[in-house]
PDB file of C-alpha atoms and ligand atoms in Angstrom:
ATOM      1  CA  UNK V 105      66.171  80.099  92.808  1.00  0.00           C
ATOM      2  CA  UNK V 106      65.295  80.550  96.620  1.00  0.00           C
ATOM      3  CA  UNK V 107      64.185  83.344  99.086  1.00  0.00           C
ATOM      4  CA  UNK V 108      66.902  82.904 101.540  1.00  0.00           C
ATOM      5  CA  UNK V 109      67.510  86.741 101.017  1.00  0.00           C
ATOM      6  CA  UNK V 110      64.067  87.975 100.249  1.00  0.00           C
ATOM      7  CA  UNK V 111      63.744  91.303 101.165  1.00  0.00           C
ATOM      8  CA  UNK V 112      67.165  92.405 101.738  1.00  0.00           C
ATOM      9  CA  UNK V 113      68.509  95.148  99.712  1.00  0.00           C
ATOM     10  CA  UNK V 114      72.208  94.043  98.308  1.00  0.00           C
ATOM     11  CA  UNK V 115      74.260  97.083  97.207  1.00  0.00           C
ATOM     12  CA  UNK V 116      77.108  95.882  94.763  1.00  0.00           C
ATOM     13  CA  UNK V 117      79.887  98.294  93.412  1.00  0.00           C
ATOM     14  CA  UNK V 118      81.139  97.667  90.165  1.00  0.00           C
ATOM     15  CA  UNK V 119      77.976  95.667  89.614  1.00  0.00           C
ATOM     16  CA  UNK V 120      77.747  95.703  86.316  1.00  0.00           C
ATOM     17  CA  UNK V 121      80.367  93.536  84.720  1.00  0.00           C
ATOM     18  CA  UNK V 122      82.532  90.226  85.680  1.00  0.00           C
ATOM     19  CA  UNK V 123      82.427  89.174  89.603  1.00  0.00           C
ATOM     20  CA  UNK V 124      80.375  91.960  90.290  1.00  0.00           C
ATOM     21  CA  UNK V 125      77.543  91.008  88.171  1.00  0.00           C
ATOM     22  CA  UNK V 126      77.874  87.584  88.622  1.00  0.00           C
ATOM     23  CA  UNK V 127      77.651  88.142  92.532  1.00  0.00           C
ATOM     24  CA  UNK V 128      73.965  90.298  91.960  1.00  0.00           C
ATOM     25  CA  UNK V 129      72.885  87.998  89.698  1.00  0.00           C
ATOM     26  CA  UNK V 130      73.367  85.261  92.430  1.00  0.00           C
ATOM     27  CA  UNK V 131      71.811  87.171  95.070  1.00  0.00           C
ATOM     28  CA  UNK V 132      68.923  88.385  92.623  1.00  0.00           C
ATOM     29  CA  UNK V 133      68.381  84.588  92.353  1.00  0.00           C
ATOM     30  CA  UNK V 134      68.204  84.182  96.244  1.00  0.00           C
ATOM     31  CA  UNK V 135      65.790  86.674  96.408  1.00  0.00           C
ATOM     32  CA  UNK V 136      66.911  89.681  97.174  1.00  0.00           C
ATOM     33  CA  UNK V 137      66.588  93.559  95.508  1.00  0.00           C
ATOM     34  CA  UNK V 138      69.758  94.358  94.277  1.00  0.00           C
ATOM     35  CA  UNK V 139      71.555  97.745  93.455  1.00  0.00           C
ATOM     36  CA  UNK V 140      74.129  97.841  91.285  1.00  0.00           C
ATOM     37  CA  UNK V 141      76.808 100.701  91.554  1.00  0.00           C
ATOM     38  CA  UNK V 142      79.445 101.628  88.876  1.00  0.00           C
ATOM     39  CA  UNK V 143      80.496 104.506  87.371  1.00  0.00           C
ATOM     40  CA  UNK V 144      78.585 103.801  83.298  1.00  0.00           C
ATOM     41  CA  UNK V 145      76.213 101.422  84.717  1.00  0.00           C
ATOM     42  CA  UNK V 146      72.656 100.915  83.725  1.00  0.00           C
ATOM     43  CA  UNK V 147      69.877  98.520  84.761  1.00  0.00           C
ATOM     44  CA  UNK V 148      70.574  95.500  84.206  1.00  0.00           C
ATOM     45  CA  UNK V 149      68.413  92.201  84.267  1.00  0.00           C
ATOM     46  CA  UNK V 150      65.387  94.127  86.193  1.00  0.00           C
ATOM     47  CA  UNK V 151      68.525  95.175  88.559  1.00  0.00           C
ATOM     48  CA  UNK V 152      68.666  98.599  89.686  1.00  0.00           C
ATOM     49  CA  UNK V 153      71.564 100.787  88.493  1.00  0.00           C
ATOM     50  CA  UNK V 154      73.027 103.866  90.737  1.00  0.00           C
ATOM     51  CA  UNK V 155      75.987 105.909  89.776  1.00  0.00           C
ATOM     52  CA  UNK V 156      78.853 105.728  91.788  1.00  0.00           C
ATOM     53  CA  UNK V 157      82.808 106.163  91.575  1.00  0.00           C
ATOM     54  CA  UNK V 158      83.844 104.968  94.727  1.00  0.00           C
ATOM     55  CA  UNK V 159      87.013 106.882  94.582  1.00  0.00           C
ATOM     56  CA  UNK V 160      85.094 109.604  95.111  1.00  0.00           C
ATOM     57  CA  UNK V 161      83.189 110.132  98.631  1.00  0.00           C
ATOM     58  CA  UNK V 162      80.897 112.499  97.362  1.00  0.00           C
ATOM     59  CA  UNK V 163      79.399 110.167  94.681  1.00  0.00           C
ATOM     60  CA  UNK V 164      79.437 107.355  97.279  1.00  0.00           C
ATOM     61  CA  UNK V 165      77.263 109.093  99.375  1.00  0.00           C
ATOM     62  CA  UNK V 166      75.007 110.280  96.331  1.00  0.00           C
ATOM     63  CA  UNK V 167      74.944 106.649  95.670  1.00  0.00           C
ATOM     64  CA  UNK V 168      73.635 105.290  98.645  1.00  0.00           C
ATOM     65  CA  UNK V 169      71.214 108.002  98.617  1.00  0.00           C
ATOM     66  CA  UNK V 170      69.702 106.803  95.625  1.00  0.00           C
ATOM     67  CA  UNK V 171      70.121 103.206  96.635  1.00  0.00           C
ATOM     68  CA  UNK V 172      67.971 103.934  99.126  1.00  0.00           C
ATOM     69  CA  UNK V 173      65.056 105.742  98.085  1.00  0.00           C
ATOM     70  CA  UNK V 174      64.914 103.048  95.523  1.00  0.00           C
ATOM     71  CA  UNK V 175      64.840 100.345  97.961  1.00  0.00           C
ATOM     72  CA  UNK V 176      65.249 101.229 101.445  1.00  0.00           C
ATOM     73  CA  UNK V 177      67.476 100.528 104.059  1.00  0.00           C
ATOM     74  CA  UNK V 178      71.410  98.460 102.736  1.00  0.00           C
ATOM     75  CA  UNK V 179      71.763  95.439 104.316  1.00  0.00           C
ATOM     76  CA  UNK V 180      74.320  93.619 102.084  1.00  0.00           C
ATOM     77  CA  UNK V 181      77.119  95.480 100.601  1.00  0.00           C
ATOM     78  CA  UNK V 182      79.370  93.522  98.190  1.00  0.00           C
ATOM     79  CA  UNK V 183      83.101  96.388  97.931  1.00  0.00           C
ATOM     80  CA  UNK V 184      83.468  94.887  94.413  1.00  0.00           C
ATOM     81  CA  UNK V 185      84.554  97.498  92.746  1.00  0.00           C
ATOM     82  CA  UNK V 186      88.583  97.595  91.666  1.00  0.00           C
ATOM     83  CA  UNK V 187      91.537  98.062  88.998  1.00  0.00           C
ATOM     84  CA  UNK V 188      94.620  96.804  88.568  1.00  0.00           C
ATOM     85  CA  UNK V 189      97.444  98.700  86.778  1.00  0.00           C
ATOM     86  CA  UNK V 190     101.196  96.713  86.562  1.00  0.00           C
ATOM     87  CA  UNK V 191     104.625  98.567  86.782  1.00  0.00           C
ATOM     88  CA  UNK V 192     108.174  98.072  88.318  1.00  0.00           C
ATOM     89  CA  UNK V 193     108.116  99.991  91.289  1.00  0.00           C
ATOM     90  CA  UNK V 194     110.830 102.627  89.923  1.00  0.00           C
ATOM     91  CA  UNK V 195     107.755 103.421  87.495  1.00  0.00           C
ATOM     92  CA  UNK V 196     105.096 103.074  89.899  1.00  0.00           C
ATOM     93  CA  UNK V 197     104.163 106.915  89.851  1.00  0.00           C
ATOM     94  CA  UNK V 198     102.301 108.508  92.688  1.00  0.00           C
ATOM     95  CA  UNK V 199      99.488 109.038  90.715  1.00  0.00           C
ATOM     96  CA  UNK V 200      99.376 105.404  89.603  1.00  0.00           C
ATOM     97  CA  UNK V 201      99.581 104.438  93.334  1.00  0.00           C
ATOM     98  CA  UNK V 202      97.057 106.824  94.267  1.00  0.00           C
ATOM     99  CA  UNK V 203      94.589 105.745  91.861  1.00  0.00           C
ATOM    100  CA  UNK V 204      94.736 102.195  92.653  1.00  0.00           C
ATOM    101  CA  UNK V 205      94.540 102.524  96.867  1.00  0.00           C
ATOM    102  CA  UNK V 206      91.707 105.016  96.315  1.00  0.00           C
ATOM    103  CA  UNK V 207      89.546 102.847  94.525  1.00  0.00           C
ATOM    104  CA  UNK V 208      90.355  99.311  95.938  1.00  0.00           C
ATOM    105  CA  UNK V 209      90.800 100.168  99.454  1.00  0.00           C
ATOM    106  CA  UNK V 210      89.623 103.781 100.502  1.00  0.00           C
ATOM    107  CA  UNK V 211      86.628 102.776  98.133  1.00  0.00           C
ATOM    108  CA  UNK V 212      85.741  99.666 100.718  1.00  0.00           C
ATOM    109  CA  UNK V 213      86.333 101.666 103.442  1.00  0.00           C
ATOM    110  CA  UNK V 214      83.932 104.523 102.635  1.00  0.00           C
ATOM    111  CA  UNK V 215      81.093 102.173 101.370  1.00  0.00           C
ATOM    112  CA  UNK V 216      81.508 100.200 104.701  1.00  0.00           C
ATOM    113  CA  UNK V 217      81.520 103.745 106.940  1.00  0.00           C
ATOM    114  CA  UNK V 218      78.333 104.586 104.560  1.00  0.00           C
ATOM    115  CA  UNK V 219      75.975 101.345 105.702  1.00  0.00           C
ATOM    116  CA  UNK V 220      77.363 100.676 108.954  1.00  0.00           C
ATOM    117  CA  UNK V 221      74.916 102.550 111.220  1.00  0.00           C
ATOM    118  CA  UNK V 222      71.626 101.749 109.387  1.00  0.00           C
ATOM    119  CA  UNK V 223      72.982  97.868 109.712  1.00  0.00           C
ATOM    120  CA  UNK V 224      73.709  98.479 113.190  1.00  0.00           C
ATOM    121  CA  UNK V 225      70.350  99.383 113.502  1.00  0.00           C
ATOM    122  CA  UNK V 226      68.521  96.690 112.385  1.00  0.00           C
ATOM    123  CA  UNK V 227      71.011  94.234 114.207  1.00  0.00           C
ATOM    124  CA  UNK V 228      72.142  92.552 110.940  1.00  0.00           C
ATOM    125  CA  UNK V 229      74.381  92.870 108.073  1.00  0.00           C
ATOM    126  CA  UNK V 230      76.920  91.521 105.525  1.00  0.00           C
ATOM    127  CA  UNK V 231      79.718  93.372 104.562  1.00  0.00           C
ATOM    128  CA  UNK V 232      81.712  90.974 101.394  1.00  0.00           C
ATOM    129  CA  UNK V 233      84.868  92.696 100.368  1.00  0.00           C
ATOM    130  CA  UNK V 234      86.453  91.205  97.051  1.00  0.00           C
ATOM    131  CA  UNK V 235      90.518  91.299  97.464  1.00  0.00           C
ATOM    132  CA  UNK V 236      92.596  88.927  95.436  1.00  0.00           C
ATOM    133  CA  UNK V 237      95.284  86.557  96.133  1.00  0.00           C
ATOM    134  CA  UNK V 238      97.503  89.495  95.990  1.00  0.00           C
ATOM    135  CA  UNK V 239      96.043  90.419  99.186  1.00  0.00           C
ATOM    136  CA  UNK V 240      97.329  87.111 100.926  1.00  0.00           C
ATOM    137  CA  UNK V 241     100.956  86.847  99.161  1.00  0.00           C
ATOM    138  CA  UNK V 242     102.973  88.891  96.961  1.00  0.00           C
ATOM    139  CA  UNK V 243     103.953  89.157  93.064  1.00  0.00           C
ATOM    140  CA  UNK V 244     106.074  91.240  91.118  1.00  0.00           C
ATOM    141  CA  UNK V 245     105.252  94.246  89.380  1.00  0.00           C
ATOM    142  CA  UNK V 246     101.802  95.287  91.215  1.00  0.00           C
ATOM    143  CA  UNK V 247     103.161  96.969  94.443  1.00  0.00           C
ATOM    144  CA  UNK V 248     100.321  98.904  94.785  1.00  0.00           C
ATOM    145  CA  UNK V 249      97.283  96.780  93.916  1.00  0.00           C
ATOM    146  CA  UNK V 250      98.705  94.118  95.864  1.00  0.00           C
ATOM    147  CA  UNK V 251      99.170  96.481  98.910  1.00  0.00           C
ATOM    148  CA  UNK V 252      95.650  97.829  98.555  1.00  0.00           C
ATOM    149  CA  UNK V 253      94.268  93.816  98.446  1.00  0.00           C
ATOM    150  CA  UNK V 254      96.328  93.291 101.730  1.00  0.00           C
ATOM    151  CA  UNK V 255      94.966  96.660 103.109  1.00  0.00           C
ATOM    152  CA  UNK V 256      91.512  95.313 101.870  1.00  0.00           C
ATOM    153  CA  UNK V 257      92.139  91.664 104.276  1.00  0.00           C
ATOM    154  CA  UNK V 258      93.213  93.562 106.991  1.00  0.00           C
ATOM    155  CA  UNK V 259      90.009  95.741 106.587  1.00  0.00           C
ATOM    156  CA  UNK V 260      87.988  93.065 106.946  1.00  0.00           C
ATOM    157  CA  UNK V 261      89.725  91.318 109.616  1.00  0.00           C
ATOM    158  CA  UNK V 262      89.474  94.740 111.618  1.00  0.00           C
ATOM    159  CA  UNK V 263      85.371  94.996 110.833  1.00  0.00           C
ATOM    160  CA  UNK V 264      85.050  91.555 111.500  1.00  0.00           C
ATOM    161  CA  UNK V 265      85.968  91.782 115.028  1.00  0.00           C
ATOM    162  CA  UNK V 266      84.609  95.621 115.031  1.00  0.00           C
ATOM    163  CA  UNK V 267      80.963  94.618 113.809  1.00  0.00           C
ATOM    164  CA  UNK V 268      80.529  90.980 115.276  1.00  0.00           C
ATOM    165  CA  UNK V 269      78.706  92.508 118.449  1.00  0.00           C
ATOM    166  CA  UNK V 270      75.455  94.023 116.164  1.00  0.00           C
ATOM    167  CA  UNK V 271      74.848  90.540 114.164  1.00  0.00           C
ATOM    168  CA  UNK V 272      77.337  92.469 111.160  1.00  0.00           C
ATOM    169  CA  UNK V 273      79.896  89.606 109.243  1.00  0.00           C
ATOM    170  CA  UNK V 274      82.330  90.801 107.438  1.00  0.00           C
ATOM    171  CA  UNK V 275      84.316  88.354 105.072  1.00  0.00           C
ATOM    172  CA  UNK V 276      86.351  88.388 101.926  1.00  0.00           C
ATOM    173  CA  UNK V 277      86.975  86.475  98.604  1.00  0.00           C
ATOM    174  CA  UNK V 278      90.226  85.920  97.734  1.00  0.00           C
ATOM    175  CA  UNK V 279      90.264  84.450  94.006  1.00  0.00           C
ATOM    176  CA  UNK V 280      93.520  84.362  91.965  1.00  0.00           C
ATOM    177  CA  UNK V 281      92.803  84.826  88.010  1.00  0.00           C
ATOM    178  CA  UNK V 282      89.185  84.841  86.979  1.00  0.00           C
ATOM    179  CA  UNK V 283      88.035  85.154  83.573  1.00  0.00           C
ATOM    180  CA  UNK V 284      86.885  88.490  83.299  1.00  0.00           C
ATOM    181  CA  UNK V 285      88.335  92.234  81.205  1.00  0.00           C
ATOM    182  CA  UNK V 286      90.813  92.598  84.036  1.00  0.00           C
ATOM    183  CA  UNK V 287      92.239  89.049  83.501  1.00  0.00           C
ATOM    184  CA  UNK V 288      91.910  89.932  79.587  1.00  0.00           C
ATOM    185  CA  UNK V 289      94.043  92.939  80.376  1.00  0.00           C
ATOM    186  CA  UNK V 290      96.426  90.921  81.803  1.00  0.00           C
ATOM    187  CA  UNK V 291      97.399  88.648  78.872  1.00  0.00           C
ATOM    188  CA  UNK V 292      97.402  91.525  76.739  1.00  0.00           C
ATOM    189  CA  UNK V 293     100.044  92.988  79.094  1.00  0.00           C
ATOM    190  CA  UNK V 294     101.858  89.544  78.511  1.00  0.00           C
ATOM    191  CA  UNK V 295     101.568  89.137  75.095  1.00  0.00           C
ATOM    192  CA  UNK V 296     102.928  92.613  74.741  1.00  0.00           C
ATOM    193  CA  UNK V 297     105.736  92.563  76.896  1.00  0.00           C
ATOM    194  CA  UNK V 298     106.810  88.529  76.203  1.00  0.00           C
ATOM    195  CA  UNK V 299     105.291  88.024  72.761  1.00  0.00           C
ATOM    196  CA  UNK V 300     103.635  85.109  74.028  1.00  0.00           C
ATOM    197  CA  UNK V 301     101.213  83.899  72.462  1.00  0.00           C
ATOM    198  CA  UNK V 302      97.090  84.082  73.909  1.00  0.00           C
ATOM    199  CA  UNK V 303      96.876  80.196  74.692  1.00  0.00           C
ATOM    200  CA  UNK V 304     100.600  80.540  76.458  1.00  0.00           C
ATOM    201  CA  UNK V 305      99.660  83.734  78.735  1.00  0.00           C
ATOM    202  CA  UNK V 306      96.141  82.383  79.519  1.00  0.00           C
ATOM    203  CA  UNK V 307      98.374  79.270  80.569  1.00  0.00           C
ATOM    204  CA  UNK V 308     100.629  81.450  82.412  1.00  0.00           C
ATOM    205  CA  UNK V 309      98.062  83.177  84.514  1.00  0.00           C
ATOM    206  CA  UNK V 310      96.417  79.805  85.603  1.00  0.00           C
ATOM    207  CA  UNK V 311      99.620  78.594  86.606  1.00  0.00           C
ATOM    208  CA  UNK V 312     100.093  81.769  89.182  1.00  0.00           C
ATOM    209  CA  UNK V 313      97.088  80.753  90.827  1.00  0.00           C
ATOM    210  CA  UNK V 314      96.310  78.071  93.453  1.00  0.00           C
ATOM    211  CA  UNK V 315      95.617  74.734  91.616  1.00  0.00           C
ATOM    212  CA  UNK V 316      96.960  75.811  88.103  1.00  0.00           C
ATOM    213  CA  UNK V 317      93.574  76.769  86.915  1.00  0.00           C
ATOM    214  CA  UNK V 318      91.232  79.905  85.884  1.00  0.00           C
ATOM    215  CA  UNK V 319      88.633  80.426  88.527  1.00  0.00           C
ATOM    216  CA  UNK V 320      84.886  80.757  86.968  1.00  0.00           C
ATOM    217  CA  UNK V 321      82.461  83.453  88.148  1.00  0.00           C
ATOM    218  CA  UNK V 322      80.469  81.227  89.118  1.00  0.00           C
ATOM    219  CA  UNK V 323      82.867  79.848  91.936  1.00  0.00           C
ATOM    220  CA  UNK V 324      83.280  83.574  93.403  1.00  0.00           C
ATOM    221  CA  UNK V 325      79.597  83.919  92.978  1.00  0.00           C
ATOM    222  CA  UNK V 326      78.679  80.767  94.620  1.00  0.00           C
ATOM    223  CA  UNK V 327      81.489  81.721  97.248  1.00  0.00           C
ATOM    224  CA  UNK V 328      79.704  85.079  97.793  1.00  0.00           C
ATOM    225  CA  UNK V 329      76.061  83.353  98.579  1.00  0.00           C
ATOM    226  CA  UNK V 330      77.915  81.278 100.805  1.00  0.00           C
ATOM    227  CA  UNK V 331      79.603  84.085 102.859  1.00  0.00           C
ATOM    228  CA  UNK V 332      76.155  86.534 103.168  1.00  0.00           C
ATOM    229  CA  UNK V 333      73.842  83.778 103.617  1.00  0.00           C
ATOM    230  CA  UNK V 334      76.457  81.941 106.890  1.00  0.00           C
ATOM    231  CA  UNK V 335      77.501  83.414 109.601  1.00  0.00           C
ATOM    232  CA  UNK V 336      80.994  83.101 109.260  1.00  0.00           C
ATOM    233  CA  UNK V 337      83.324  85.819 110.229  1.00  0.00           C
ATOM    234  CA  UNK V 338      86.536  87.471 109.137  1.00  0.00           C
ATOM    235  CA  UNK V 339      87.839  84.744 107.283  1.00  0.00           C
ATOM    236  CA  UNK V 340      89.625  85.492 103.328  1.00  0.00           C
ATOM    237  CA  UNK V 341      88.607  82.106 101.166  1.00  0.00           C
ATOM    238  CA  UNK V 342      91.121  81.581  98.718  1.00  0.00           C
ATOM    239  CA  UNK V 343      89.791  80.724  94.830  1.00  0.00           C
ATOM    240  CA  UNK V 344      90.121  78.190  93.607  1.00  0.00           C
ATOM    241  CA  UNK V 345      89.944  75.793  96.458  1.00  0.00           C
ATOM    242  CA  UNK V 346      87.828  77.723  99.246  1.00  0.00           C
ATOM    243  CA  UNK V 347      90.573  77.277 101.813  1.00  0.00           C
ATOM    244  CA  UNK V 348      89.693  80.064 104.702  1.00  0.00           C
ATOM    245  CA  UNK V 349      92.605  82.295 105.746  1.00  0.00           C
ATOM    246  CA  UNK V 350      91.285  83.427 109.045  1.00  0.00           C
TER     247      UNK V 350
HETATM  248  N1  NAP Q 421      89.524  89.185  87.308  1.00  0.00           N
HETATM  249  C1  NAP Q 421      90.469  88.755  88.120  1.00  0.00           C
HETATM  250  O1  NAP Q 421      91.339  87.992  87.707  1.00  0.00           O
HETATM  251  C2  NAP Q 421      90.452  89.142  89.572  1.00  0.00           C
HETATM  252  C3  NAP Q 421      91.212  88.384  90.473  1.00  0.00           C
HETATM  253  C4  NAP Q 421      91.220  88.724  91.819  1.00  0.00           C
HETATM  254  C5  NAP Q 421      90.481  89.804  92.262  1.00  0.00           C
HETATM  255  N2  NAP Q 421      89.760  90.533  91.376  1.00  0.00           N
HETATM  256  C6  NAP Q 421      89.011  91.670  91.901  1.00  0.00           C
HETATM  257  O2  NAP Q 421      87.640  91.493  91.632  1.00  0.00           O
HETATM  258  C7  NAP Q 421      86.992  92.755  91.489  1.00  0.00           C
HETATM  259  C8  NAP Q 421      86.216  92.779  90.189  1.00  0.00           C
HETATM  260  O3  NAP Q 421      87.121  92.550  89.135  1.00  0.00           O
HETATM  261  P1  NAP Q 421      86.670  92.108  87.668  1.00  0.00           P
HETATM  262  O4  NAP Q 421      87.684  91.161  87.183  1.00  0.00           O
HETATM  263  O5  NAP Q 421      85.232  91.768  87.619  1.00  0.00           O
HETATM  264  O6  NAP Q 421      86.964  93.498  86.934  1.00  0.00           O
HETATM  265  P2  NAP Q 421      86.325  94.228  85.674  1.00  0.00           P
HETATM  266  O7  NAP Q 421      85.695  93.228  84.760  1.00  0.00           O
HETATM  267  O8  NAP Q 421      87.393  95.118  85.189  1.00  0.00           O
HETATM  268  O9  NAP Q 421      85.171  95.070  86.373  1.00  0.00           O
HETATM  269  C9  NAP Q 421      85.492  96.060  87.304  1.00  0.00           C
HETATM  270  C10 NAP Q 421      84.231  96.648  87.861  1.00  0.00           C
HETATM  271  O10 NAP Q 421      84.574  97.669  88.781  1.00  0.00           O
HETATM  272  C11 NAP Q 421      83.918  98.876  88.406  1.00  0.00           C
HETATM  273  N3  NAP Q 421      84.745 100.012  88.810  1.00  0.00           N
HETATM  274  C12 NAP Q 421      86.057 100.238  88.545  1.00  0.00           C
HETATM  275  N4  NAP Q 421      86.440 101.400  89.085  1.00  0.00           N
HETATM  276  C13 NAP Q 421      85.352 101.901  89.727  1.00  0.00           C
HETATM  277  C14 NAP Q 421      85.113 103.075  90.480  1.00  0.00           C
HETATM  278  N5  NAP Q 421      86.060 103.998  90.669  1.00  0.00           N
HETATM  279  N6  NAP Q 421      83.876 103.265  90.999  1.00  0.00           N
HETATM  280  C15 NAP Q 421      82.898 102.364  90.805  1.00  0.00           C
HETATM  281  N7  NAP Q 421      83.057 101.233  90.091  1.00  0.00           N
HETATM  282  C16 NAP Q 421      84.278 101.021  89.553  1.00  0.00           C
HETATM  283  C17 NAP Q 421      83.720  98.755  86.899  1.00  0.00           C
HETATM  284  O11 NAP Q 421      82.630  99.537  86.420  1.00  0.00           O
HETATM  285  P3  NAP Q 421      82.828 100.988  85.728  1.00  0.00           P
HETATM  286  O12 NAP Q 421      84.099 100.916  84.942  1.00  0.00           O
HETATM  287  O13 NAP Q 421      81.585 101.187  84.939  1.00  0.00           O
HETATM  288  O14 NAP Q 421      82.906 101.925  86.883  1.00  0.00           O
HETATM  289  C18 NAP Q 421      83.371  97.281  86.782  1.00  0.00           C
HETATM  290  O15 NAP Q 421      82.023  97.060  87.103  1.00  0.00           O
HETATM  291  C19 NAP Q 421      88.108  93.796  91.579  1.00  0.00           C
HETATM  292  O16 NAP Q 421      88.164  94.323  92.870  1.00  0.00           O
HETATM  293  C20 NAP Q 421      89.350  93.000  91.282  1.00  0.00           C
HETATM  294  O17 NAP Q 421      90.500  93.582  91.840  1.00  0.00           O
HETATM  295  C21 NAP Q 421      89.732  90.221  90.046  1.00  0.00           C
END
């Protein structure tokens, strides 16, 4: 526990399940009032809860609206919020591709257009966008998440250099498998389609990512206090390891 954040209002999307509840519960601990934003969430550990589908700009807005009259003014927004579908790209439907940019990348773009002027205002803000290691490199069968994670880097290297001027960082976590439903999901998908077995496609995930090992919440989580309590700038750190892609 700490104040290093008291009295700054963290809005998190998809707040209220894996990394994105890790990430508020981490920034609850540091002190500040936190906001939580999914699309079924409730309150959660004296954490408020807002409604939001961030593929929909409408509800965004509605969100923030709420957010604030909770708690006032944003000044840390954590674009948490994703999914991840897999398909060869001959059955990669539009819809499919669609549904996947809209949520992981016009979703962080329209929660970052939706604080930016009252952070400007006060001269201060973090913006943490979660991408993935399939914003950094590529992988077969996820064309389209892995081109909304790279849209999602390229985001934040734009803001980065965009927002530096008004005290605003901008940064991103980059974390290969991490033990949450989506990574579930993805050893189902395995088992399914190899017959593996669940100890052989957890082992097969870990060995995609950097290091041949799961990443813990707590790692992005302690990643994420790093990024909104520094003042570093554009940089993507890779999980595990915490290299900085700049
Ligand atoms: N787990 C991994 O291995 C891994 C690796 C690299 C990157 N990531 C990224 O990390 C982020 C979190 O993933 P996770 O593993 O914690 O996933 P998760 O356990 O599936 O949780 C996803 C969260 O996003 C919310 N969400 C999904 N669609 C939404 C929408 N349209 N509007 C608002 N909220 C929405 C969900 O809440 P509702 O369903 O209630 O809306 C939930 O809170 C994602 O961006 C993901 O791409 C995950």
């Amino acid at each position: 526990m700490s104040d290093r954040l008291a009295g700054k209002h963290a809005f998190i999307t998809g707040g209220n399940r894996g990394i994105g509840l890790s990430i508020a519960q981490r920034l609850k601990a540091e002190g500040a009032i936190v906001t939580i934003a999914s699309r079924r969430g409730s309150e959660i550990d004296g954490m408020s809860a807002v409604q939001c589908d961030v593929a929909d700009e409408g509800s965004i807005e509605r969100a923030f609206a709420d957010a604030r009259q909770l708690h006032g003014p944003i000044s840390l927004l954590v674009n948490n919020a994703g999914i991840a579908e897999s398909a060869p790209l001959g059955r990669t439907t539009t819809e499919m591709w669609n549904r996947i940019l809209a949520t992981n990348l016009t979703g962080t773009f329209l929660c970052s257009r939706g604080v930016v002027d009252e952070m400007k205002r006060a001269r201060y803000g973090r913006i943490l966008n979660i991408s993935s290691i399939a914003g950094l490199g590529g992988a077969a069968y996820i064309a389209a998440y892995c081109a909304s994670k790279h849209g999602v880097v390229g985001l934040t290297r734009a803001l980065a250099i965009e927002l530096a001027e008004f005290g605003i960082t901008t940064n991103a976590i980059c974390p290969g498998y991490v033990e949450t439903e989506m990574m579930a999901q993805a050893m189902v998908n395995i088992m399914e389609k190899t017959g593996a077995t669940e100890a052989q496609a957890r082992e097969h995930l870990a060995q995609s990512n950097p290091g041949g090992r799961i990443v813990t919440l707590d790692e992005v989580a302690s990643t994420a206090v790093d990024l909104i309590t520094g003042v570093e700038n554009g940089v993507s750190v890779v999980l595990p390891g915490g290299t900085r892609v700049s």
